[in-house]
GROMACS .gro file of C-alpha atoms in nm:
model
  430
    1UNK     CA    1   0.000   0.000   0.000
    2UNK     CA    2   0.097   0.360  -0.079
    3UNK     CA    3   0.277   0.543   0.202
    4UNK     CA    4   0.087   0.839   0.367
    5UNK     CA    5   0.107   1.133   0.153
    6UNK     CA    6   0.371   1.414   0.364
    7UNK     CA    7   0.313   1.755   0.330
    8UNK     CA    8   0.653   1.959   0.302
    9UNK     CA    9   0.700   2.254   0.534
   10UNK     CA   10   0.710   2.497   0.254
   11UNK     CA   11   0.373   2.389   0.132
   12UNK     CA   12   0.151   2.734   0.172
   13UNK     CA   13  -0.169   2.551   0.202
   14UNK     CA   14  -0.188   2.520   0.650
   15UNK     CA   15  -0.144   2.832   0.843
   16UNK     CA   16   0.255   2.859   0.906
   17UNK     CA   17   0.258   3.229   0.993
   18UNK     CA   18   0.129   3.225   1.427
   19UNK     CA   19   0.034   3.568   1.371
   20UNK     CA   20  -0.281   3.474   1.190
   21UNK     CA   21  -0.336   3.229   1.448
   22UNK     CA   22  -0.607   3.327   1.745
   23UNK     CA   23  -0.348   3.304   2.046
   24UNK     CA   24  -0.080   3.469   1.886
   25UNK     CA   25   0.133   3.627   2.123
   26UNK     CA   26   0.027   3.428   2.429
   27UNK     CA   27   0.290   3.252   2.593
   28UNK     CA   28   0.239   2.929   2.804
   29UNK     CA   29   0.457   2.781   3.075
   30UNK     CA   30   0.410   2.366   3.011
   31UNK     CA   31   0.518   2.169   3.373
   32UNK     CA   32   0.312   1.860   3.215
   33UNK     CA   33   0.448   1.527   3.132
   34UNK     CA   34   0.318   1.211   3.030
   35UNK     CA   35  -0.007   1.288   2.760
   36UNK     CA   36  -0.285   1.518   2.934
   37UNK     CA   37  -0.141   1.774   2.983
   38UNK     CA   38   0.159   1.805   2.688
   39UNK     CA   39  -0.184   1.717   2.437
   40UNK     CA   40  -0.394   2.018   2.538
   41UNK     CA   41  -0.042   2.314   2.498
   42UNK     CA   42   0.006   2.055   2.148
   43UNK     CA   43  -0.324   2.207   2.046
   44UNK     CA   44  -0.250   2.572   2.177
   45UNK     CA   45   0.088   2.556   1.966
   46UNK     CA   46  -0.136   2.465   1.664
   47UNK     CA   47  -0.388   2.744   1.762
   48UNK     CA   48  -0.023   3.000   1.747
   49UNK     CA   49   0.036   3.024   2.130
   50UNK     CA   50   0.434   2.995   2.243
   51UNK     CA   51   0.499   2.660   2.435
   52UNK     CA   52   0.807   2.640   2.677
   53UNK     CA   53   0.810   2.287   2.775
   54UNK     CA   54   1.026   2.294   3.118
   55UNK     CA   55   1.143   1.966   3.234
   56UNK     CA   56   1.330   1.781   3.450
   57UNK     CA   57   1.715   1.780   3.419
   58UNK     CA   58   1.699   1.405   3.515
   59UNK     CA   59   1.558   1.282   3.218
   60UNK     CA   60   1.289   1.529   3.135
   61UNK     CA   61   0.940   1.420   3.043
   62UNK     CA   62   0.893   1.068   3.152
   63UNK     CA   63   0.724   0.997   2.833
   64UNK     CA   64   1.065   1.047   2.667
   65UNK     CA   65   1.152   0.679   2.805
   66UNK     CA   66   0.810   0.518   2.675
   67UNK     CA   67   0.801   0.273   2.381
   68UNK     CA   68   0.766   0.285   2.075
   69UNK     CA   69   1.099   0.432   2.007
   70UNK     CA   70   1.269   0.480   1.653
   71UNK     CA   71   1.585   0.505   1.708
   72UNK     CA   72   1.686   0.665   1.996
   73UNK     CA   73   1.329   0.929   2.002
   74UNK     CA   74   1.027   0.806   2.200
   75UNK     CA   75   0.728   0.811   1.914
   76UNK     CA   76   0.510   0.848   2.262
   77UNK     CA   77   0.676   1.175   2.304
   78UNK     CA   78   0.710   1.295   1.948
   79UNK     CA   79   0.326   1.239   1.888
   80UNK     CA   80   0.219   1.513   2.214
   81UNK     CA   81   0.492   1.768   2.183
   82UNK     CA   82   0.482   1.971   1.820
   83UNK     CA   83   0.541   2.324   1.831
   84UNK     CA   84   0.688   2.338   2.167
   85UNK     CA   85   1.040   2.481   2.341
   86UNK     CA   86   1.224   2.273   2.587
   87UNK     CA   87   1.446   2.407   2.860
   88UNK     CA   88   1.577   2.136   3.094
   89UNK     CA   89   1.624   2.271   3.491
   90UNK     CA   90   1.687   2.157   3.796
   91UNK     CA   91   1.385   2.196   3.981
   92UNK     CA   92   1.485   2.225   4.331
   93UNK     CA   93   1.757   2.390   4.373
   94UNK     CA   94   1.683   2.766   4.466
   95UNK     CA   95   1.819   2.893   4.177
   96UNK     CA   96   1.602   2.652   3.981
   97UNK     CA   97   1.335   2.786   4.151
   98UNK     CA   98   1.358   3.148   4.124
   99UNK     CA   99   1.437   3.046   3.737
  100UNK     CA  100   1.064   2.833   3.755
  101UNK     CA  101   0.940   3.182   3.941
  102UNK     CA  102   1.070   3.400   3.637
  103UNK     CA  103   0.947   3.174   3.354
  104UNK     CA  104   0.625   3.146   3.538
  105UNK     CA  105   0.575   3.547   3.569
  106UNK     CA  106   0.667   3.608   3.217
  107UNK     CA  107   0.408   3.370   3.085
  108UNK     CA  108   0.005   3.432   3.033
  109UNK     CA  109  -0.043   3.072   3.108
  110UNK     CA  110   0.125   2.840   3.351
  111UNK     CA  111   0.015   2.458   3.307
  112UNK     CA  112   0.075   2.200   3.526
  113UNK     CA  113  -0.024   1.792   3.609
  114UNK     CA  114   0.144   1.759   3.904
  115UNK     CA  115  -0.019   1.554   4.222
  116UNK     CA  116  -0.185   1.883   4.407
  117UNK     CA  117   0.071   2.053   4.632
  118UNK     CA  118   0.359   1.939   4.477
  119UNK     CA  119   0.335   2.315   4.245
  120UNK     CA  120   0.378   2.500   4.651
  121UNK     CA  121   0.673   2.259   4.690
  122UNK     CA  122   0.851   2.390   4.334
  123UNK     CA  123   0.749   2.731   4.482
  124UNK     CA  124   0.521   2.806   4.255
  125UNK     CA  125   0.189   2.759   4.443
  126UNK     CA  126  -0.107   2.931   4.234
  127UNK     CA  127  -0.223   3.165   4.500
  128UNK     CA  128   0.092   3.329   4.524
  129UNK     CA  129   0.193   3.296   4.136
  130UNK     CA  130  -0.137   3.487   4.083
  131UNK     CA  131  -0.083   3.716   4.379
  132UNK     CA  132   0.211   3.847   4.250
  133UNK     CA  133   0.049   3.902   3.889
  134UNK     CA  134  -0.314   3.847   3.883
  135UNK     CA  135  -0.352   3.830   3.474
  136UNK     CA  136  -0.187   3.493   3.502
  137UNK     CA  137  -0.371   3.200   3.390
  138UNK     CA  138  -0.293   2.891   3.608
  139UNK     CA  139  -0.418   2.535   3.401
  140UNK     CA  140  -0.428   2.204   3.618
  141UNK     CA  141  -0.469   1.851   3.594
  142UNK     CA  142  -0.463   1.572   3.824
  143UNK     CA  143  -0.589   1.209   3.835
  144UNK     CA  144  -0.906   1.251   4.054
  145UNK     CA  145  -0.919   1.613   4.146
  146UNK     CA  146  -0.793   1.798   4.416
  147UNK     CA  147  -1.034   1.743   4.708
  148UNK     CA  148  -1.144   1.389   4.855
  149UNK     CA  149  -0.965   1.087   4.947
  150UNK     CA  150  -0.791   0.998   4.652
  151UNK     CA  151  -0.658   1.347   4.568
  152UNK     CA  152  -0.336   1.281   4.656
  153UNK     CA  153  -0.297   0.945   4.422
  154UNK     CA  154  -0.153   0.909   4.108
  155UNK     CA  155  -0.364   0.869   3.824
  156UNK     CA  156  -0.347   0.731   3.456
  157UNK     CA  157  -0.534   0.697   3.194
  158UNK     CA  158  -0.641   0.258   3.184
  159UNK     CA  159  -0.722   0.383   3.552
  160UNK     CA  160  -0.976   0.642   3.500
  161UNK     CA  161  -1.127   0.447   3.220
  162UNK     CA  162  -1.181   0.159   3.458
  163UNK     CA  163  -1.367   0.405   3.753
  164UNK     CA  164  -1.546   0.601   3.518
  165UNK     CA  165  -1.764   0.287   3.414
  166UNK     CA  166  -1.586   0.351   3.091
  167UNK     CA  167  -1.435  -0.005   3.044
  168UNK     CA  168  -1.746  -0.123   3.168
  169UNK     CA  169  -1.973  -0.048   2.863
  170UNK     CA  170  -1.674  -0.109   2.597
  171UNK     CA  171  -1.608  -0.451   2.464
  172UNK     CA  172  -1.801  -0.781   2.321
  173UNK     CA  173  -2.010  -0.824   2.653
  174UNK     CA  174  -2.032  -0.819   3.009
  175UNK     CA  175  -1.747  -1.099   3.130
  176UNK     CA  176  -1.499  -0.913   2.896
  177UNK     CA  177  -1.468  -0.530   2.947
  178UNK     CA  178  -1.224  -0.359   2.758
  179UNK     CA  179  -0.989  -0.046   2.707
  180UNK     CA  180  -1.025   0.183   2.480
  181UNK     CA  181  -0.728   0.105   2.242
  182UNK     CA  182  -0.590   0.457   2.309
  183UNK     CA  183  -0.563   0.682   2.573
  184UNK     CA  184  -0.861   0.833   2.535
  185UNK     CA  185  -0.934   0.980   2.874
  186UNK     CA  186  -0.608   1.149   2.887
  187UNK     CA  187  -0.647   1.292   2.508
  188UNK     CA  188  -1.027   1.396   2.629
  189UNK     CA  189  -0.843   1.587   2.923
  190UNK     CA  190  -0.620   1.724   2.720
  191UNK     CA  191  -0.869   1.892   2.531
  192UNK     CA  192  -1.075   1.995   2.838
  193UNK     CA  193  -0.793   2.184   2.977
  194UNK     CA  194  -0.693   2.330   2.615
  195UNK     CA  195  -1.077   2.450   2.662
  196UNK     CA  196  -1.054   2.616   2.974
  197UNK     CA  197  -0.737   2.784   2.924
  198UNK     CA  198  -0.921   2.927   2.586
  199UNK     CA  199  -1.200   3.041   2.805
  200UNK     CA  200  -0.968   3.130   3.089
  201UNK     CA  201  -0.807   3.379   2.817
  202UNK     CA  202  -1.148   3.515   2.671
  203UNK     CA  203  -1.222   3.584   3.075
  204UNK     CA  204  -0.904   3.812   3.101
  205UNK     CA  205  -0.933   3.980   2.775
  206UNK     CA  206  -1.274   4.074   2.914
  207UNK     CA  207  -1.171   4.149   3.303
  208UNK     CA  208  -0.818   4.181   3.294
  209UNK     CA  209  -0.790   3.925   3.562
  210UNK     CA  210  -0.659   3.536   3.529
  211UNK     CA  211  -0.824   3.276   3.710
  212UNK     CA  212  -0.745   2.901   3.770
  213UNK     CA  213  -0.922   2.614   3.604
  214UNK     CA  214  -0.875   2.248   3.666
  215UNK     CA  215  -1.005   1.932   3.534
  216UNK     CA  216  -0.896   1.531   3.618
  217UNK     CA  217  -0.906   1.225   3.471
  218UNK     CA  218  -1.140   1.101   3.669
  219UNK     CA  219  -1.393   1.324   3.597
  220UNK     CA  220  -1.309   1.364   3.201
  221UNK     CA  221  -1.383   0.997   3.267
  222UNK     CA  222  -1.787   1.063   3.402
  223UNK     CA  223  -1.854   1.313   3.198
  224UNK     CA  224  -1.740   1.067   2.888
  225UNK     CA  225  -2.052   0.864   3.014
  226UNK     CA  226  -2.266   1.109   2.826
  227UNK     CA  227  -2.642   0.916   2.791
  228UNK     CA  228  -2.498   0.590   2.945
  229UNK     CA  229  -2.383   0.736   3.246
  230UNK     CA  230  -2.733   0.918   3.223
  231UNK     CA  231  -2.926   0.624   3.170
  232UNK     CA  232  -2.810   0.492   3.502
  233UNK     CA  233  -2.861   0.810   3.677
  234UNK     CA  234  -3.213   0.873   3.538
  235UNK     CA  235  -3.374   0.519   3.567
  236UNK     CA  236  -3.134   0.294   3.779
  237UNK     CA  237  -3.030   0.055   3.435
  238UNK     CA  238  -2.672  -0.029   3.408
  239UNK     CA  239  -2.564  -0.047   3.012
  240UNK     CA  240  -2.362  -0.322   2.900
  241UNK     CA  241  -2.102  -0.341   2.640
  242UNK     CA  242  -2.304  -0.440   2.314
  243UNK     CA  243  -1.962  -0.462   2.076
  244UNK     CA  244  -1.981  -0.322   1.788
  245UNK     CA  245  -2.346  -0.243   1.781
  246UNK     CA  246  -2.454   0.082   1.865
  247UNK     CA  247  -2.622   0.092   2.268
  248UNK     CA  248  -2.931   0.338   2.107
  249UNK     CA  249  -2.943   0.340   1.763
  250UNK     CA  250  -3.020   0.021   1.508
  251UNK     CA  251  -2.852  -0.041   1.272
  252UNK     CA  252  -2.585   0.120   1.392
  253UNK     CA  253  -2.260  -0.041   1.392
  254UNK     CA  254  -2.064  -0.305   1.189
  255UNK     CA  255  -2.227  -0.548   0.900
  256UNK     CA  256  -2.073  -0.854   0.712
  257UNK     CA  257  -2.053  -0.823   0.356
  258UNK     CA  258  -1.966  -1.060   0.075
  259UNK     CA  259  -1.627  -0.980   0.136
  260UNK     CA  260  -1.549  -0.742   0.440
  261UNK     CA  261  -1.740  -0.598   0.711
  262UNK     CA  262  -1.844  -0.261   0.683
  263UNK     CA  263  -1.969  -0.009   0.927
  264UNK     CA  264  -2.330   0.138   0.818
  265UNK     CA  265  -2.465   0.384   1.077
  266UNK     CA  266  -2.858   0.505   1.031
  267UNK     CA  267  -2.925   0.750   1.248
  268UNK     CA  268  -3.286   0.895   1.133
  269UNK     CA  269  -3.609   0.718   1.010
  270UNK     CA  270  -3.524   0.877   0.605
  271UNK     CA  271  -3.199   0.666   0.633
  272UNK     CA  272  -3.373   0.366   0.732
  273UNK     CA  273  -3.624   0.432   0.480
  274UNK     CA  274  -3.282   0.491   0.202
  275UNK     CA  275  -3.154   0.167   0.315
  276UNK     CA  276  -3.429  -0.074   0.287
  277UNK     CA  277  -3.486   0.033  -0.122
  278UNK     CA  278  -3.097   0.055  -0.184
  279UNK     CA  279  -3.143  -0.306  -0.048
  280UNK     CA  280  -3.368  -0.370  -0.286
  281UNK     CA  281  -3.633  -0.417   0.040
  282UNK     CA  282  -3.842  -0.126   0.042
  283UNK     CA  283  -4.095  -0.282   0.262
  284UNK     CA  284  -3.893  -0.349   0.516
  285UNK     CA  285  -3.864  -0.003   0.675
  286UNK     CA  286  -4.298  -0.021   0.741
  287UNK     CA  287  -4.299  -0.389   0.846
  288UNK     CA  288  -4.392  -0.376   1.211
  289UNK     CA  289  -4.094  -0.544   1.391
  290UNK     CA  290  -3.913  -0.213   1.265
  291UNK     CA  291  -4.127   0.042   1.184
  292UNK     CA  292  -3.998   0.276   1.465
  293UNK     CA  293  -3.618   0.320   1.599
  294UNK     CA  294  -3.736   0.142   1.931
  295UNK     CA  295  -3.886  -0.126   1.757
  296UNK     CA  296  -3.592  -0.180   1.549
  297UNK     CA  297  -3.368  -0.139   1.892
  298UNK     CA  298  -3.600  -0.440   2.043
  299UNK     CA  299  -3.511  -0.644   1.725
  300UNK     CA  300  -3.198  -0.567   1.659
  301UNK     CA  301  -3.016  -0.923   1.631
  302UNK     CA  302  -3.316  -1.052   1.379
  303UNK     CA  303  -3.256  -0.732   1.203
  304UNK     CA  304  -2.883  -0.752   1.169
  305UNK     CA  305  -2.919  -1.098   1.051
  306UNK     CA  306  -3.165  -0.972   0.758
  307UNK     CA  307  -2.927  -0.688   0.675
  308UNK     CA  308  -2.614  -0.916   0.623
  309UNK     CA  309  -2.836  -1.159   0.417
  310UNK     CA  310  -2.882  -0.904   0.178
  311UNK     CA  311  -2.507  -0.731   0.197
  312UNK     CA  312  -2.395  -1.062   0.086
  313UNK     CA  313  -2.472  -0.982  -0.242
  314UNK     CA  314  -2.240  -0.762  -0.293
  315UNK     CA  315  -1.869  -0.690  -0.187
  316UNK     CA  316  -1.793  -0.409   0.028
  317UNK     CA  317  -1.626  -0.173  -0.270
  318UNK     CA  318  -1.930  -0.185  -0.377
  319UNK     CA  319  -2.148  -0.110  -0.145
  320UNK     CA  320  -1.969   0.192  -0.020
  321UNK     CA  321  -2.035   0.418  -0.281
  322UNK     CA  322  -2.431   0.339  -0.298
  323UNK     CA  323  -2.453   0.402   0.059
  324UNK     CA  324  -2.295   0.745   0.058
  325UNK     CA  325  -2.442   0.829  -0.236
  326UNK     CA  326  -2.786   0.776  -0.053
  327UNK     CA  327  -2.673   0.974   0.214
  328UNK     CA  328  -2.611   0.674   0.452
  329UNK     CA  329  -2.343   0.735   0.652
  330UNK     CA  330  -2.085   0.426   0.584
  331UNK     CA  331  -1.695   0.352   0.606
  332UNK     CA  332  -1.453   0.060   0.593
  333UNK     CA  333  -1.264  -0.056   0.906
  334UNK     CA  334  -0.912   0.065   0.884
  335UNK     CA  335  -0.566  -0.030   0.995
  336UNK     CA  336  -0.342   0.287   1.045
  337UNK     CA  337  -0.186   0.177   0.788
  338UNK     CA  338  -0.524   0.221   0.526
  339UNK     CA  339  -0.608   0.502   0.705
  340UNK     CA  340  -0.315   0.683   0.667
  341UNK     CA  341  -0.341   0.598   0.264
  342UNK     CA  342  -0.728   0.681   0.236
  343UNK     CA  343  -0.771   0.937  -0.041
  344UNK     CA  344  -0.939   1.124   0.189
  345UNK     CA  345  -0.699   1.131   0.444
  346UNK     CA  346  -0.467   1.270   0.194
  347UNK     CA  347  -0.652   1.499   0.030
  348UNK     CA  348  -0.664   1.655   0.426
  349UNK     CA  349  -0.281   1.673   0.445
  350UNK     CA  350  -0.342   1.523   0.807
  351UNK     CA  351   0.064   1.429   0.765
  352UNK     CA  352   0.332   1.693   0.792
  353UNK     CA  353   0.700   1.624   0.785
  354UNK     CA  354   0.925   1.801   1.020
  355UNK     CA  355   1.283   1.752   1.074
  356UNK     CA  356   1.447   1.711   1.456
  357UNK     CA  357   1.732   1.871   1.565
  358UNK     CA  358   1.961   1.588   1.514
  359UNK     CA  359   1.879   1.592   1.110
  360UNK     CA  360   1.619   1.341   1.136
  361UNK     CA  361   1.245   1.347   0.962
  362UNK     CA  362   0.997   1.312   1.167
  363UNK     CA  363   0.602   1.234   0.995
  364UNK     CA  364   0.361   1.372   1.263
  365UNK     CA  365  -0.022   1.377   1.186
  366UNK     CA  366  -0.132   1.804   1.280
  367UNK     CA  367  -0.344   1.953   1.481
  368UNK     CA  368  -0.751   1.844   1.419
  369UNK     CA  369  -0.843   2.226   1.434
  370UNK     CA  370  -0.843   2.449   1.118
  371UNK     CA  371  -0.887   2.819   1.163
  372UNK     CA  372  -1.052   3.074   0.854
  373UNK     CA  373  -1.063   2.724   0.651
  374UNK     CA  374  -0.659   2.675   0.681
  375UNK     CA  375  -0.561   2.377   0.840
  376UNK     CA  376  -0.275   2.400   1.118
  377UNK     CA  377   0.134   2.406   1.043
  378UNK     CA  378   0.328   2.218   1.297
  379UNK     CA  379   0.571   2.507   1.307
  380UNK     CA  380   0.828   2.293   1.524
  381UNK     CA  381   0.942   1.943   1.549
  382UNK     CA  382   0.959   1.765   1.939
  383UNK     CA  383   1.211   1.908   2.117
  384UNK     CA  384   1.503   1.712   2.270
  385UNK     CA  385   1.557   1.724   2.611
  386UNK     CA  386   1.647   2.123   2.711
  387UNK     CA  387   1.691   2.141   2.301
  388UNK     CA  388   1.602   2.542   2.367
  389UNK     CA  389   1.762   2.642   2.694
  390UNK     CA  390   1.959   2.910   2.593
  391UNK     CA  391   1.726   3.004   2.331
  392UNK     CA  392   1.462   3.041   2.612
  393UNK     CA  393   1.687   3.198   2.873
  394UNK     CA  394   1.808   3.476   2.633
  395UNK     CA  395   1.410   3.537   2.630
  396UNK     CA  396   1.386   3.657   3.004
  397UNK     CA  397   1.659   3.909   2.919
  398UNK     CA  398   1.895   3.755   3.156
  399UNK     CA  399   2.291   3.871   3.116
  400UNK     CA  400   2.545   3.597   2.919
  401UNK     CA  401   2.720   3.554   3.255
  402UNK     CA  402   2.398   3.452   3.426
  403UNK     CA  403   2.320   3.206   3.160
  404UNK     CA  404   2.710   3.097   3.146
  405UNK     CA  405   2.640   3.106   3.566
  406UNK     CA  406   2.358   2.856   3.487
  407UNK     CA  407   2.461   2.594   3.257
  408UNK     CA  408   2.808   2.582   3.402
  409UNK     CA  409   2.674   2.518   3.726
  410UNK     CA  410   2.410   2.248   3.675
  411UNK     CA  411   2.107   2.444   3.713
  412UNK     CA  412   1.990   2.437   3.353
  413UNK     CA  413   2.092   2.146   3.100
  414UNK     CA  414   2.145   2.247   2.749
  415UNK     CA  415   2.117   2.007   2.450
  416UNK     CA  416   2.458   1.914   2.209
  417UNK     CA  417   2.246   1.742   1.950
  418UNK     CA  418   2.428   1.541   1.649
  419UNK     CA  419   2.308   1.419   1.368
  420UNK     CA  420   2.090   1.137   1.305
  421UNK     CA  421   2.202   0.811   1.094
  422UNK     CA  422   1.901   0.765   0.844
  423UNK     CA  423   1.591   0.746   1.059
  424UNK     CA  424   1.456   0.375   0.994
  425UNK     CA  425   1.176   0.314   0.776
  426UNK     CA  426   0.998   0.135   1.095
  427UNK     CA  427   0.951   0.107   1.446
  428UNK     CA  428   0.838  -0.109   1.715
  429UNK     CA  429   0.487  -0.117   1.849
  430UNK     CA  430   0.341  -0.160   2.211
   0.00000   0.00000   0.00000
């Protein structure tokens, strides 16, 4: 199969320049690690904001030691950090934390996923980051929040899905509950606090002040329930996992064909009523075991069985292109692989290429969010560990023999990068 189409970074189609970009000129202080928190400044670098990524002098972002790996970069890492500036420092060392303190107060935004209380301990606790200049925006997420009895626990994502009751309507059926196949609470966080911080923003622009917002993964993890999670609130029901098959709406979900299955989705009665005469059963949609969405809900497996009877005539290729044309909403099952290679997918320039420091190309799939009908530039590859130190210090106007004071004595950690060998053509998967 074709390789994913990459689009150069000369190409003038996405928005390159940040200054057409809605948070151009705001500059955000990233403390996260891990995927939460690094995936929500990902999409305020895409939306033109300034990401310095600060991290840990011993070893920096603890993602940058998670699999898969191509070569020596973590792909975990490389997927959550585009467009960002790293400068590695020694946290706690005093003058690591008056450095913290100055990055901190020359930033609109200051994010952060650390356990609560652990900010104070870096000297940077939000009450007094905010006291000292009260347009400052101060982002946080935790793994269940910061009051109660687990506020003080670590969190991650397989976690939160589990509590949440997430796990427990996802899979084939009740004795096997399963994970979503990504880390989907922590990318759903991510967004959430990329939200907030937006709104947090709008709120100064309008009252000159900053405020704090928060979210966790535990409760990006209830509020994922959405009717499910309401269904049990409202009449006492627990869902189940149903599969593939939609909980609420039939047919909804995945049908064999002659060949492969597809997924047909029908979600109003003039869809059902398309199907049944592209099916060459026009009938069907008034006969009374599914002449209403509930009724076709209550016989569901009998209809499913009818469907694929009549699928079977044809292979999927074929059926795709009748169902969309009828307005049924329809679509293959992918690998990454096929969907990187859809013509669709291409025609979206979803892949950029960017190249590291060390010389190497990196293909990263952009930002989701287009702005004036211009898709996003990822205007920087992943950093490598304190990859911008100097770059960064230089920024806060500091003299060359207080950033020669720095590096030479431990405090910061600046990046010698060399150049790459040619970056393989694969890498291992978790």
């Amino acid at each position: 199969m074709d390789k994913p189409m990459q689009m150069p970074m000369g190409d003038p189609g996405p928005l390159g320049d940040a200054q057409q970009l809605p948070l151009a000129g705001i500059r955000i202080l990233d403390l996260s690690r891990a995927l939460a928190g690094p995936y929500a400044t990902a999409l305020l670098s895409d939306l033109g904001a300034q990401i310095i990524k600060v991290e840990s002098i011993k070893g920096g972002d603890s993602s940058r030691a998670w699999p898969p790996f191509e070569n020596e970069h973590s792909l975990y890492f490389d997927s959550v950090n585009r467009g960002k500036h790293s400068i590695a420092v020694d946290y706690y060392t005093d003058a690591g934390k008056e450095l913290l303190w100055d990055l901190a107060l020359s930033s609109d935004v200051v994010v952060e996923n650390f356990r609560p209380g652990v900010l104070a301990v870096m000297g940077l606790a939000p009450e007094k980051l905010r006291a000292a200049k009260p347009e400052l925006v101060v982002a946080t997420v935790s793994g269940f929040g910061a009051t109660g009895p687990l506020s003080q626990a670590p969190g991650l994502d397989q976690v939160a899905q589990g509590m949440s009751g997430l796990m427990s309507v996802t899979g084939p059926d009740t004795d096997h509950t399963y994970r979503v196949g990504v880390p989907i609470v922590d990318l759903v966080s991510g967004i959430n606090t990329a939200l907030a911080i937006a709104a947090a923003l709008l709120g100064r622009a309008r009252t000159g002040e900053g405020m704090e917002v928060s979210t966790s993964l535990l409760e990006t993890g209830l509020a994922l329930s959405a009717f499910q999670g309401q269904q049990y609130l409202s009449t006492g029901k627990l869902p189940v996992p149903q599969g593939n098959t939609h909980p609420a709406l039939t047919p909804y979900g995945v049908f064999a064909t002659r060949d492969i299955p597809l997924i047909i989705a029908v979600g109003s009665e003039k869809q059902w009523h398309q199907l049944c005469t592209l099916l060459g059963e026009p009938d069907m949609a008034q006969r009374s075991t599914y002449a209403t969405g509930s009724l076709r809900h209550s016989n569901q497996a009998a209809l499913k069985e009818e469907l694929e009877a009549l699928l079977a005539h044809r292979p999927a290729a074929e059926w795709l292109p009748l169902l969309r044309a009828a307005s049924i909403p329809a679509g293959p099952i992918y690998n990454y692989e096929q969907a990187f290679a859809d013509e669709q997918v291409q025609s979206l320039g979803v892949v950029q290429t960017v190249q590291r420091a060390d010389g190497s190309e990196l293909p990263l799939v952009r930002g989701p969010i287009s702005v004036n009908r211009r898709a996003p530039r990822i205007r920087k590859a992943p950093p490598s560990l304190g990859e911008d130190t100097l770059e960064v210090l230089a920024g806060l106007e500091l003299t060359q023999e207080k950033i020669t004071a720095l590096v030479a004595t431990g405090i910061v950690q600046v990046a010698t990068p060399r150049l790459s060998s040619q970056p393989s053509d694969s890498a291992p998967s978790t």
